[in-house]
Short mmCIF file of C-alpha atoms in Angstrom, two decimals:
data_model
loop_
_atom_site.label_atom_id
_atom_site.label_comp_id
_atom_site.label_asym_id
_atom_site.label_seq_id
_atom_site.Cartn_x
_atom_site.Cartn_y
_atom_site.Cartn_z
CA UNK G 928 -38.35 14.97 -48.83
CA UNK G 929 -39.42 11.57 -47.53
CA UNK G 930 -36.89 9.85 -49.91
CA UNK G 931 -34.00 11.61 -48.55
CA UNK G 932 -35.13 10.65 -45.22
CA UNK G 933 -35.55 7.16 -45.97
CA UNK G 934 -32.12 6.88 -47.60
CA UNK G 935 -30.79 8.58 -44.36
CA UNK G 936 -32.16 5.87 -42.10
CA UNK G 937 -30.95 3.00 -44.39
CA UNK G 938 -27.36 4.59 -44.28
CA UNK G 939 -27.67 4.61 -40.68
CA UNK G 940 -28.82 1.02 -40.43
CA UNK G 941 -25.80 0.13 -42.73
CA UNK G 942 -23.62 1.85 -40.42
CA UNK G 943 -24.81 0.22 -37.50
CA UNK G 944 -24.47 -3.52 -39.33
CA UNK G 945 -20.77 -2.67 -40.13
CA UNK G 946 -19.88 -1.40 -36.69
CA UNK G 947 -21.60 -4.51 -35.07
CA UNK G 948 -19.75 -6.98 -37.17
CA UNK G 949 -16.64 -5.18 -36.62
CA UNK G 950 -17.37 -5.30 -33.03
CA UNK G 951 -18.09 -9.19 -32.96
CA UNK G 952 -14.76 -9.90 -35.10
CA UNK G 953 -12.69 -7.67 -32.66
CA UNK G 954 -14.39 -9.77 -29.47
CA UNK G 955 -13.45 -13.34 -31.38
CA UNK G 956 -9.93 -12.04 -32.09
CA UNK G 957 -9.60 -11.35 -28.16
CA UNK G 958 -10.86 -14.82 -27.29
CA UNK G 959 -8.44 -16.14 -29.54
CA UNK G 960 -5.63 -13.72 -28.10
CA UNK G 961 -6.82 -14.44 -24.41
CA UNK G 962 -6.63 -18.00 -24.82
CA UNK G 963 -3.10 -18.11 -26.35
CA UNK G 964 -1.84 -15.60 -23.55
CA UNK G 965 -3.32 -17.93 -21.04
CA UNK G 966 -2.21 -21.46 -21.95
CA UNK G 967 0.90 -20.52 -23.74
CA UNK G 968 2.09 -16.92 -22.60
CA UNK G 969 3.50 -14.13 -23.90
CA UNK G 970 6.81 -11.90 -24.15
CA UNK G 971 6.41 -8.33 -25.46
CA UNK G 972 8.54 -5.40 -24.98
CA UNK G 973 10.50 -6.53 -21.84
CA UNK G 974 7.02 -8.50 -20.09
CA UNK G 975 6.79 -11.92 -20.50
CA UNK G 976 4.37 -14.72 -18.85
CA UNK G 977 5.11 -18.27 -19.49
CA UNK G 978 1.46 -19.29 -19.56
CA UNK G 979 -0.62 -21.65 -17.06
CA UNK G 980 1.73 -24.14 -16.84
CA UNK G 981 4.69 -22.34 -16.74
CA UNK G 982 6.79 -24.19 -14.03
CA UNK G 983 7.66 -20.69 -12.17
CA UNK G 984 4.78 -18.52 -12.80
CA UNK G 985 1.97 -20.84 -13.56
CA UNK G 986 -0.20 -23.16 -11.53
CA UNK G 987 1.23 -25.39 -8.55
CA UNK G 988 0.26 -28.82 -9.04
CA UNK G 989 -1.27 -31.26 -6.39
CA UNK G 990 0.96 -34.05 -4.71
CA UNK G 991 -1.35 -36.72 -6.44
CA UNK G 992 -0.08 -35.25 -10.11
CA UNK G 993 3.13 -33.73 -9.59
CA UNK G 994 4.52 -35.58 -6.32
CA UNK G 995 5.85 -33.59 -3.44
CA UNK G 996 7.22 -33.71 -0.10
CA UNK G 997 6.06 -35.61 3.16
CA UNK G 998 7.51 -34.00 6.70
CA UNK G 999 7.26 -35.56 10.04
CA UNK G 1000 7.77 -33.27 13.12
CA UNK G 1001 8.11 -33.94 16.79
CA UNK G 1002 7.12 -31.48 19.65
CA UNK G 1003 9.91 -30.65 21.86
CA UNK G 1004 7.77 -30.42 24.98
CA UNK G 1005 6.32 -33.38 27.48
CA UNK G 1006 2.86 -34.12 26.74
CA UNK G 1007 1.75 -31.41 24.39
CA UNK G 1008 -2.04 -30.83 25.21
CA UNK G 1009 -4.73 -31.24 22.05
CA UNK G 1010 -5.31 -27.57 21.99
CA UNK G 1011 -1.68 -26.79 21.53
CA UNK G 1012 -1.49 -29.55 18.95
CA UNK G 1013 -4.60 -27.94 16.94
CA UNK G 1014 -2.85 -24.59 17.27
CA UNK G 1015 0.22 -26.03 15.51
CA UNK G 1016 -1.91 -27.70 12.99
CA UNK G 1017 -3.88 -24.35 12.27
CA UNK G 1018 -0.55 -22.42 11.77
CA UNK G 1019 0.88 -24.90 9.68
CA UNK G 1020 -2.48 -24.74 7.30
CA UNK G 1021 -2.10 -20.93 7.37
CA UNK G 1022 1.42 -20.80 6.38
CA UNK G 1023 1.08 -23.48 3.60
CA UNK G 1024 -2.05 -21.60 2.30
CA UNK G 1025 -0.35 -18.14 2.58
CA UNK G 1026 2.69 -19.65 0.47
CA UNK G 1027 0.22 -21.02 -2.32
CA UNK G 1028 -0.21 -24.42 -1.02
CA UNK G 1029 -4.08 -24.89 -0.41
CA UNK G 1030 -4.02 -28.58 -0.65
CA UNK G 1031 -1.33 -29.41 1.46
CA UNK G 1032 -2.50 -31.95 3.55
CA UNK G 1033 -1.84 -32.14 7.32
CA UNK G 1034 -2.43 -35.06 10.14
CA UNK G 1035 -1.63 -35.31 13.67
CA UNK G 1036 0.28 -38.75 15.09
CA UNK G 1037 0.57 -39.95 18.47
CA UNK G 1038 3.21 -38.37 21.16
CA UNK G 1039 3.32 -35.02 19.56
CA UNK G 1040 3.76 -35.94 16.04
CA UNK G 1041 2.45 -34.12 13.08
CA UNK G 1042 3.25 -34.72 9.51
CA UNK G 1043 2.66 -32.28 6.61
CA UNK G 1044 2.42 -33.63 2.87
CA UNK G 1045 3.39 -30.61 0.41
CA UNK G 1046 2.57 -30.97 -3.36
CA UNK G 1047 5.01 -29.77 -5.92
CA UNK G 1048 7.94 -29.00 -3.33
CA UNK G 1049 10.99 -31.39 -3.68
CA UNK G 1050 13.19 -29.07 -1.42
CA UNK G 1051 12.54 -30.72 1.73
CA UNK G 1052 15.04 -28.26 3.88
CA UNK G 1053 13.16 -25.32 2.33
CA UNK G 1054 9.88 -26.91 3.38
CA UNK G 1055 10.79 -27.84 6.98
CA UNK G 1056 12.20 -24.30 7.44
CA UNK G 1057 8.70 -22.78 6.38
CA UNK G 1058 6.89 -24.95 8.83
CA UNK G 1059 9.23 -25.76 11.56
CA UNK G 1060 10.25 -21.96 12.45
CA UNK G 1061 9.04 -20.85 15.66
CA UNK G 1062 8.23 -17.58 14.12
CA UNK G 1063 9.02 -15.13 17.02
CA UNK G 1064 9.38 -11.87 15.82
CA UNK G 1065 10.76 -9.06 17.70
CA UNK G 1066 11.83 -5.52 17.20
CA UNK G 1067 15.09 -4.75 19.57
CA UNK G 1068 16.91 -1.61 20.36
CA UNK G 1069 20.58 -1.19 20.46
CA UNK G 1070 20.69 -2.84 23.98
CA UNK G 1071 18.84 -5.82 23.12
CA UNK G 1072 15.54 -4.59 24.99
CA UNK G 1073 12.15 -5.82 22.86
CA UNK G 1074 10.47 -2.90 21.91
CA UNK G 1075 7.72 -4.84 19.78
CA UNK G 1076 6.72 -8.56 19.99
CA UNK G 1077 5.34 -9.83 16.55
CA UNK G 1078 2.93 -12.16 19.03
CA UNK G 1079 0.85 -9.15 20.49
CA UNK G 1080 2.04 -5.93 18.36
CA UNK G 1081 2.02 -7.15 14.73
CA UNK G 1082 -1.44 -6.55 12.77
CA UNK G 1083 -0.53 -8.14 9.40
CA UNK G 1084 2.51 -8.66 7.35
CA UNK G 1085 2.57 -8.97 3.39
CA UNK G 1086 5.17 -9.71 0.91
CA UNK G 1087 5.96 -6.60 -1.69
CA UNK G 1088 8.17 -5.90 -4.66
CA UNK G 1089 9.14 -2.39 -4.97
CA UNK G 1090 11.33 0.45 -4.04
CA UNK G 1091 11.26 1.01 -0.31
CA UNK G 1092 12.06 4.76 -0.88
CA UNK G 1093 11.46 7.18 -3.24
CA UNK G 1094 14.55 6.93 -5.76
CA UNK G 1095 15.23 3.72 -4.66
CA UNK G 1096 15.51 0.45 -6.63
CA UNK G 1097 12.68 -2.25 -6.80
CA UNK G 1098 13.57 -4.97 -4.09
CA UNK G 1099 11.71 -7.77 -2.51
CA UNK G 1100 10.68 -6.74 1.07
CA UNK G 1101 8.02 -7.26 4.01
CA UNK G 1102 5.60 -4.60 5.07
CA UNK G 1103 4.75 -5.21 8.71
CA UNK G 1104 1.60 -3.24 9.94
CA UNK G 1105 1.20 -2.45 13.84
CA UNK G 1106 -2.11 -2.04 15.85
CA UNK G 1107 -2.54 1.20 17.59
CA UNK G 1108 -0.63 0.52 20.85
CA UNK G 1109 2.36 -0.81 19.16
CA UNK G 1110 2.46 2.26 16.74
CA UNK G 1111 2.89 4.49 20.00
CA UNK G 1112 5.76 2.08 21.22
CA UNK G 1113 7.46 2.21 17.93
CA UNK G 1114 7.44 5.84 17.54
CA UNK G 1115 8.92 6.39 21.09
CA UNK G 1116 11.71 3.63 20.22
CA UNK G 1117 12.45 5.37 17.24
CA UNK G 1118 12.83 8.71 18.69
CA UNK G 1119 15.33 7.26 21.24
CA UNK G 1120 17.02 5.45 18.90
CA UNK G 1121 17.64 8.58 16.64
CA UNK G 1122 18.98 10.59 19.73
CA UNK G 1123 21.77 7.83 20.24
CA UNK G 1124 23.30 8.68 16.68
CA UNK G 1125 26.49 9.92 18.38
CA UNK G 1126 27.07 6.32 20.00
CA UNK G 1127 26.38 4.70 16.73
CA UNK G 1128 23.32 2.90 18.32
CA UNK G 1129 21.06 4.85 16.36
CA UNK G 1130 19.19 1.40 14.98
CA UNK G 1131 16.29 -0.92 15.66
CA UNK G 1132 17.30 -4.60 15.07
CA UNK G 1133 14.62 -6.50 13.55
CA UNK G 1134 14.90 -10.46 14.83
CA UNK G 1135 13.50 -13.69 14.02
CA UNK G 1136 13.84 -16.39 16.47
CA UNK G 1137 16.94 -14.54 17.66
CA UNK G 1138 18.80 -13.82 14.35
CA UNK G 1139 18.87 -10.44 12.94
CA UNK G 1140 17.09 -10.34 9.44
CA UNK G 1141 17.18 -6.76 9.08
CA UNK G 1142 18.80 -3.62 11.09
CA UNK G 1143 17.67 -0.29 9.85
CA UNK G 1144 19.20 2.85 10.81
CA UNK G 1145 17.04 5.63 12.18
CA UNK G 1146 17.53 9.23 12.11
CA UNK G 1147 14.27 10.39 13.04
CA UNK G 1148 11.01 9.56 15.12
CA UNK G 1149 9.10 7.28 12.78
CA UNK G 1150 5.22 7.66 13.83
CA UNK G 1151 3.56 5.38 11.43
CA UNK G 1152 0.97 2.49 11.45
CA UNK G 1153 3.99 -0.05 9.27
CA UNK G 1154 7.42 -0.58 8.72
CA UNK G 1155 9.36 -2.37 6.09
CA UNK G 1156 11.72 -5.10 6.42
CA UNK G 1157 14.58 -5.00 3.86
CA UNK G 1158 17.66 -7.08 3.76
CA UNK G 1159 19.25 -9.76 1.49
CA UNK G 1160 15.87 -11.51 0.38
CA UNK G 1161 14.96 -13.10 -2.62
CA UNK G 1162 11.46 -12.76 -3.27
CA UNK G 1163 10.88 -16.46 -2.14
CA UNK G 1164 12.50 -15.62 1.22
CA UNK G 1165 10.46 -12.35 1.29
CA UNK G 1166 7.08 -14.28 0.89
CA UNK G 1167 8.18 -16.71 3.43
CA UNK G 1168 9.23 -14.45 6.18
CA UNK G 1169 5.89 -12.68 5.45
CA UNK G 1170 3.97 -15.87 5.82
CA UNK G 1171 5.66 -16.74 9.10
CA UNK G 1172 4.97 -13.38 10.89
CA UNK G 1173 1.14 -13.35 9.49
CA UNK G 1174 0.69 -16.96 10.72
CA UNK G 1175 2.10 -16.58 14.10
CA UNK G 1176 4.17 -18.42 16.62
CA UNK G 1177 4.35 -21.75 17.27
CA UNK G 1178 3.60 -22.61 21.08
CA UNK G 1179 6.82 -25.04 21.10
CA UNK G 1180 9.52 -25.85 19.10
CA UNK G 1181 9.60 -28.58 16.50
CA UNK G 1182 12.32 -31.15 15.24
CA UNK G 1183 12.04 -32.70 12.21
CA UNK G 1184 12.35 -36.46 12.41
CA UNK G 1185 11.95 -37.60 9.04
CA UNK G 1186 11.76 -35.89 5.35
CA UNK G 1187 11.24 -37.59 2.15
CA UNK G 1188 10.25 -36.64 -1.45
CA UNK G 1189 7.58 -38.78 -2.70
CA UNK G 1190 6.58 -39.44 -6.24
CA UNK G 1191 3.05 -38.82 -7.88
CA UNK G 1192 0.14 -40.74 -7.02
CA UNK G 1193 -1.23 -40.68 -10.66
CA UNK G 1194 1.69 -39.06 -12.61
CA UNK G 1195 1.47 -36.31 -15.14
CA UNK G 1196 -0.24 -38.08 -17.84
CA UNK G 1197 -3.64 -38.03 -15.13
CA UNK G 1198 -3.23 -33.91 -15.60
CA UNK G 1199 -2.82 -34.50 -19.68
CA UNK G 1200 -5.54 -36.95 -19.90
CA UNK G 1201 -7.93 -34.89 -17.75
CA UNK G 1202 -6.98 -31.81 -20.04
CA UNK G 1203 -7.80 -33.80 -23.33
CA UNK G 1204 -11.04 -34.44 -21.74
CA UNK G 1205 -11.82 -31.09 -20.66
CA UNK G 1206 -11.03 -29.96 -24.17
CA UNK G 1207 -13.22 -32.78 -25.66
CA UNK G 1208 -16.01 -31.78 -23.23
CA UNK G 1209 -16.04 -28.15 -23.96
CA UNK G 1210 -15.99 -28.78 -27.82
CA UNK G 1211 -19.13 -31.08 -27.49
CA UNK G 1212 -20.84 -28.34 -25.30
CA UNK G 1213 -20.07 -25.90 -28.04
CA UNK G 1214 -21.40 -28.04 -30.98
CA UNK G 1215 -24.64 -28.83 -28.60
CA UNK G 1216 -25.33 -25.03 -28.03
CA UNK G 1217 -25.07 -24.42 -31.60
CA UNK G 1218 -27.61 -27.01 -32.52
CA UNK G 1219 -29.77 -26.23 -29.85
CA UNK G 1220 -30.02 -22.71 -29.73
CA UNK G 1221 -28.47 -22.01 -33.22
CA UNK G 1222 -27.32 -18.11 -33.77
CA UNK G 1223 -27.36 -17.39 -29.92
CA UNK G 1224 -25.70 -20.74 -29.09
CA UNK G 1225 -22.59 -19.50 -31.50
CA UNK G 1226 -22.62 -16.51 -29.47
CA UNK G 1227 -22.51 -18.65 -26.37
CA UNK G 1228 -19.76 -20.63 -27.91
CA UNK G 1229 -17.64 -16.94 -28.19
CA UNK G 1230 -18.34 -16.15 -24.46
CA UNK G 1231 -17.46 -19.81 -23.46
CA UNK G 1232 -14.17 -19.52 -24.97
CA UNK G 1233 -13.78 -15.89 -23.37
CA UNK G 1234 -14.52 -17.85 -19.99
CA UNK G 1235 -12.00 -20.47 -20.84
CA UNK G 1236 -9.17 -18.32 -21.37
CA UNK G 1237 -9.94 -15.65 -18.55
CA UNK G 1238 -10.16 -19.08 -16.08
CA UNK G 1239 -6.75 -20.26 -17.43
CA UNK G 1240 -5.27 -16.74 -16.80
CA UNK G 1241 -6.41 -16.49 -13.44
CA UNK G 1242 -5.29 -20.06 -12.21
CA UNK G 1243 -1.74 -19.43 -13.63
CA UNK G 1244 -1.51 -15.87 -12.31
CA UNK G 1245 -2.65 -16.68 -9.14
CA UNK G 1246 -0.36 -19.76 -9.12
CA UNK G 1247 -3.48 -21.97 -8.19
CA UNK G 1248 -2.62 -25.43 -6.66
CA UNK G 1249 -4.28 -27.85 -9.25
CA UNK G 1250 -4.93 -31.38 -8.90
CA UNK G 1251 -7.95 -33.80 -9.47
CA UNK G 1252 -10.57 -31.80 -7.13
CA UNK G 1253 -9.36 -28.65 -8.30
CA UNK G 1254 -10.06 -29.84 -12.11
CA UNK G 1255 -13.35 -31.26 -10.70
CA UNK G 1256 -14.12 -27.41 -9.79
CA UNK G 1257 -13.44 -26.22 -12.85
CA UNK G 1258 -15.16 -28.61 -14.86
CA UNK G 1259 -18.48 -28.02 -12.53
CA UNK G 1260 -17.93 -24.37 -13.21
CA UNK G 1261 -17.60 -24.26 -17.00
CA UNK G 1262 -21.27 -26.27 -16.47
CA UNK G 1263 -22.65 -23.32 -14.60
CA UNK G 1264 -21.28 -21.23 -17.13
CA UNK G 1265 -23.07 -23.15 -19.91
CA UNK G 1266 -26.27 -23.23 -17.70
CA UNK G 1267 -26.48 -19.31 -17.02
CA UNK G 1268 -26.43 -19.00 -20.98
CA UNK G 1269 -29.28 -21.86 -21.41
CA UNK G 1270 -31.40 -19.70 -18.70
CA UNK G 1271 -31.02 -16.69 -20.84
CA UNK G 1272 -31.85 -18.24 -24.40
CA UNK G 1273 -34.73 -20.19 -22.93
CA UNK G 1274 -36.14 -16.81 -21.35
CA UNK G 1275 -35.60 -15.17 -24.86
CA UNK G 1276 -37.53 -18.30 -26.44
CA UNK G 1277 -40.40 -17.52 -24.19
CA UNK G 1278 -40.42 -14.12 -25.45
CA UNK G 1279 -40.31 -15.07 -29.01
CA UNK G 1280 -42.88 -17.47 -28.77
CA UNK G 1281 -45.31 -14.68 -27.53
CA UNK G 1282 -44.58 -12.48 -30.82
CA UNK G 1283 -42.05 -10.04 -29.32
CA UNK G 1284 -39.34 -8.80 -32.11
CA UNK G 1285 -35.70 -10.24 -31.36
CA UNK G 1286 -34.57 -7.15 -30.18
CA UNK G 1287 -37.27 -6.79 -27.21
CA UNK G 1288 -37.09 -10.68 -26.78
CA UNK G 1289 -32.72 -10.23 -26.12
CA UNK G 1290 -33.62 -7.30 -23.83
CA UNK G 1291 -36.73 -8.93 -21.84
CA UNK G 1292 -35.23 -12.34 -21.79
CA UNK G 1293 -31.62 -11.32 -19.88
CA UNK G 1294 -34.15 -9.14 -17.42
CA UNK G 1295 -36.07 -12.37 -16.55
CA UNK G 1296 -33.13 -14.54 -16.36
CA UNK G 1297 -30.97 -12.09 -14.46
CA UNK G 1298 -32.33 -13.06 -10.83
CA UNK G 1299 -32.29 -16.78 -11.45
CA UNK G 1300 -28.61 -16.54 -12.42
CA UNK G 1301 -27.59 -14.20 -9.45
CA UNK G 1302 -29.38 -16.30 -7.06
CA UNK G 1303 -27.71 -19.72 -8.02
CA UNK G 1304 -24.36 -18.13 -8.60
CA UNK G 1305 -24.26 -16.08 -5.41
CA UNK G 1306 -25.13 -19.41 -3.27
CA UNK G 1307 -22.52 -21.46 -4.76
CA UNK G 1308 -20.00 -18.64 -4.16
CA UNK G 1309 -21.22 -18.49 -0.35
CA UNK G 1310 -20.78 -22.50 -0.29
CA UNK G 1311 -17.30 -21.86 -1.66
CA UNK G 1312 -16.17 -19.72 1.19
CA UNK G 1313 -17.57 -21.80 3.66
CA UNK G 1314 -15.66 -25.12 2.10
CA UNK G 1315 -12.34 -22.80 2.01
CA UNK G 1316 -12.28 -21.45 5.44
CA UNK G 1317 -13.60 -24.75 6.98
CA UNK G 1318 -11.91 -27.23 4.60
CA UNK G 1319 -8.16 -28.40 4.30
CA UNK G 1320 -6.45 -30.28 1.58
CA UNK G 1321 -8.65 -31.35 -1.64
CA UNK G 1322 -11.64 -29.45 -0.48
CA UNK G 1323 -9.58 -26.07 -0.17
CA UNK G 1324 -8.50 -26.88 -3.63
CA UNK G 1325 -12.11 -27.84 -5.10
CA UNK G 1326 -13.38 -24.56 -3.46
CA UNK G 1327 -10.87 -22.26 -4.67
CA UNK G 1328 -11.01 -23.35 -8.53
CA UNK G 1329 -15.00 -23.49 -8.13
CA UNK G 1330 -15.20 -20.20 -6.48
CA UNK G 1331 -12.88 -18.35 -9.25
CA UNK G 1332 -14.49 -20.21 -12.14
CA UNK G 1333 -18.27 -19.12 -10.69
CA UNK G 1334 -17.25 -15.42 -10.25
CA UNK G 1335 -15.76 -15.54 -13.94
CA UNK G 1336 -18.81 -17.68 -15.26
CA UNK G 1337 -21.26 -15.01 -13.91
CA UNK G 1338 -19.18 -12.03 -15.94
CA UNK G 1339 -19.07 -13.87 -19.00
CA UNK G 1340 -22.95 -14.28 -19.02
CA UNK G 1341 -24.21 -11.30 -17.59
CA UNK G 1342 -21.72 -9.27 -19.50
CA UNK G 1343 -19.92 -10.75 -22.24
CA UNK G 1344 -22.95 -12.50 -23.73
CA UNK G 1345 -25.59 -9.82 -23.07
CA UNK G 1346 -23.03 -7.70 -25.16
CA UNK G 1347 -22.44 -10.06 -27.83
CA UNK G 1348 -26.03 -10.36 -28.56
CA UNK G 1349 -26.79 -6.68 -28.75
CA UNK G 1350 -24.14 -6.68 -31.49
CA UNK G 1351 -26.05 -9.55 -33.05
CA UNK G 1352 -29.21 -7.62 -33.09
CA UNK G 1353 -27.26 -4.39 -34.24
CA UNK G 1354 -26.70 -6.54 -37.72
CA UNK G 1355 -29.99 -6.49 -37.98
CA UNK G 1356 -31.06 -10.40 -38.42
CA UNK G 1357 -34.79 -10.72 -38.77
CA UNK G 1358 -34.95 -14.37 -39.67
CA UNK G 1359 -36.48 -15.90 -36.41
CA UNK G 1360 -35.56 -19.42 -37.48
CA UNK G 1361 -31.83 -18.33 -37.27
CA UNK G 1362 -32.80 -18.06 -33.33
CA UNK G 1363 -35.12 -20.75 -32.61
CA UNK G 1364 -37.51 -22.64 -34.22
CA UNK G 1365 -40.84 -21.05 -32.63
CA UNK G 1366 -44.25 -19.75 -34.06
CA UNK G 1367 -44.95 -16.05 -32.69
CA UNK G 1368 -48.67 -15.90 -31.35
CA UNK G 1369 -50.77 -13.68 -32.88
CA UNK G 1370 -51.01 -10.11 -31.75
CA UNK G 1371 -48.19 -8.44 -33.73
CA UNK G 1372 -44.50 -7.68 -32.57
CA UNK G 1373 -43.58 -5.65 -29.69
CA UNK G 1374 -40.38 -3.69 -30.04
#
């Protein structure tokens, strides 16, 4: 009977080892696939992604790497006030951020001039339209009366791609959200418009700076907190319109007095060399972790590979504007990811030194390291939020990449590394020298 129980226990342990080995191999495969998708993209069953460096769907390069447009505007008013100029600067910054150009540089000149440097944009006419449009949005009835004013009645606007009715095709459109008072006014206006179907005046004209952008017909009262603006939009023009509505109206008209396309200050080789340096640095870090922490170091390397793939995917999917300051943010976040693993492993080493088993050391080490990792990462994230809100240009780009990197490094350290170490324990490695060169204190092992 005892012999059967021992054999059963051994059989269960063997199955656990096999399961842990298979799981570790599966995670390694995921890490490899994730990096391939992040940096080289994929094309599968109609779904495609061009990778982090795809010209259309990948990262946006900063003006110091890819060049861009420099546009100077002149205020069409006599002696604009300092507050008005600050308002224009703020609206410009919002429009650039909404369009994904977080590292656009905006500076005021003398006599109502304001200059904007936009990275990766070579179409100066398109950039000038995005920035210089007064963005006065109105909803008018058939008689031309203003029903809603975008400056006071619109709460938010966002670009969306999808069907605007139940059986319709997916098209680019803009979703506009009203405040409470505007919702009531819109309901009244659509009720009146629906009653004029016999006069062919059952419509609401949506205008931007006096020009019709959409004229939807109305068949019944619409009492809703939002509406959809559709028309002959491309994804780019719909996104631009949403950005203009969301950022608000300019206090006065602007005239473009100069626009030019500038070349990269550092050139494409700067990005290439930075990426090569980053790859070499990551490989050296991986080598250091294996030498310093042995088997746990190898686990940290797998976790770091997953982190690199995740941050590459995030940079591409969210079209992050990447310049040298943004690269600096990524490098710093990689350092924080490795630092979290080092804290965990040092706590595990302390547990091994007092005689605990490997399994108990893994569990206790994570528990003791968690608060230190959480505190350092949360304070860094708060700093990134402050920099993003109060900063401009390169500061915003640095805060963006560092913030994304820190969030992902927390995930890989707290979730991935812990999961992998538990699988390693499941394999049943008992040789403590494969973990650390430590000697247990007398007093036995703790499970």
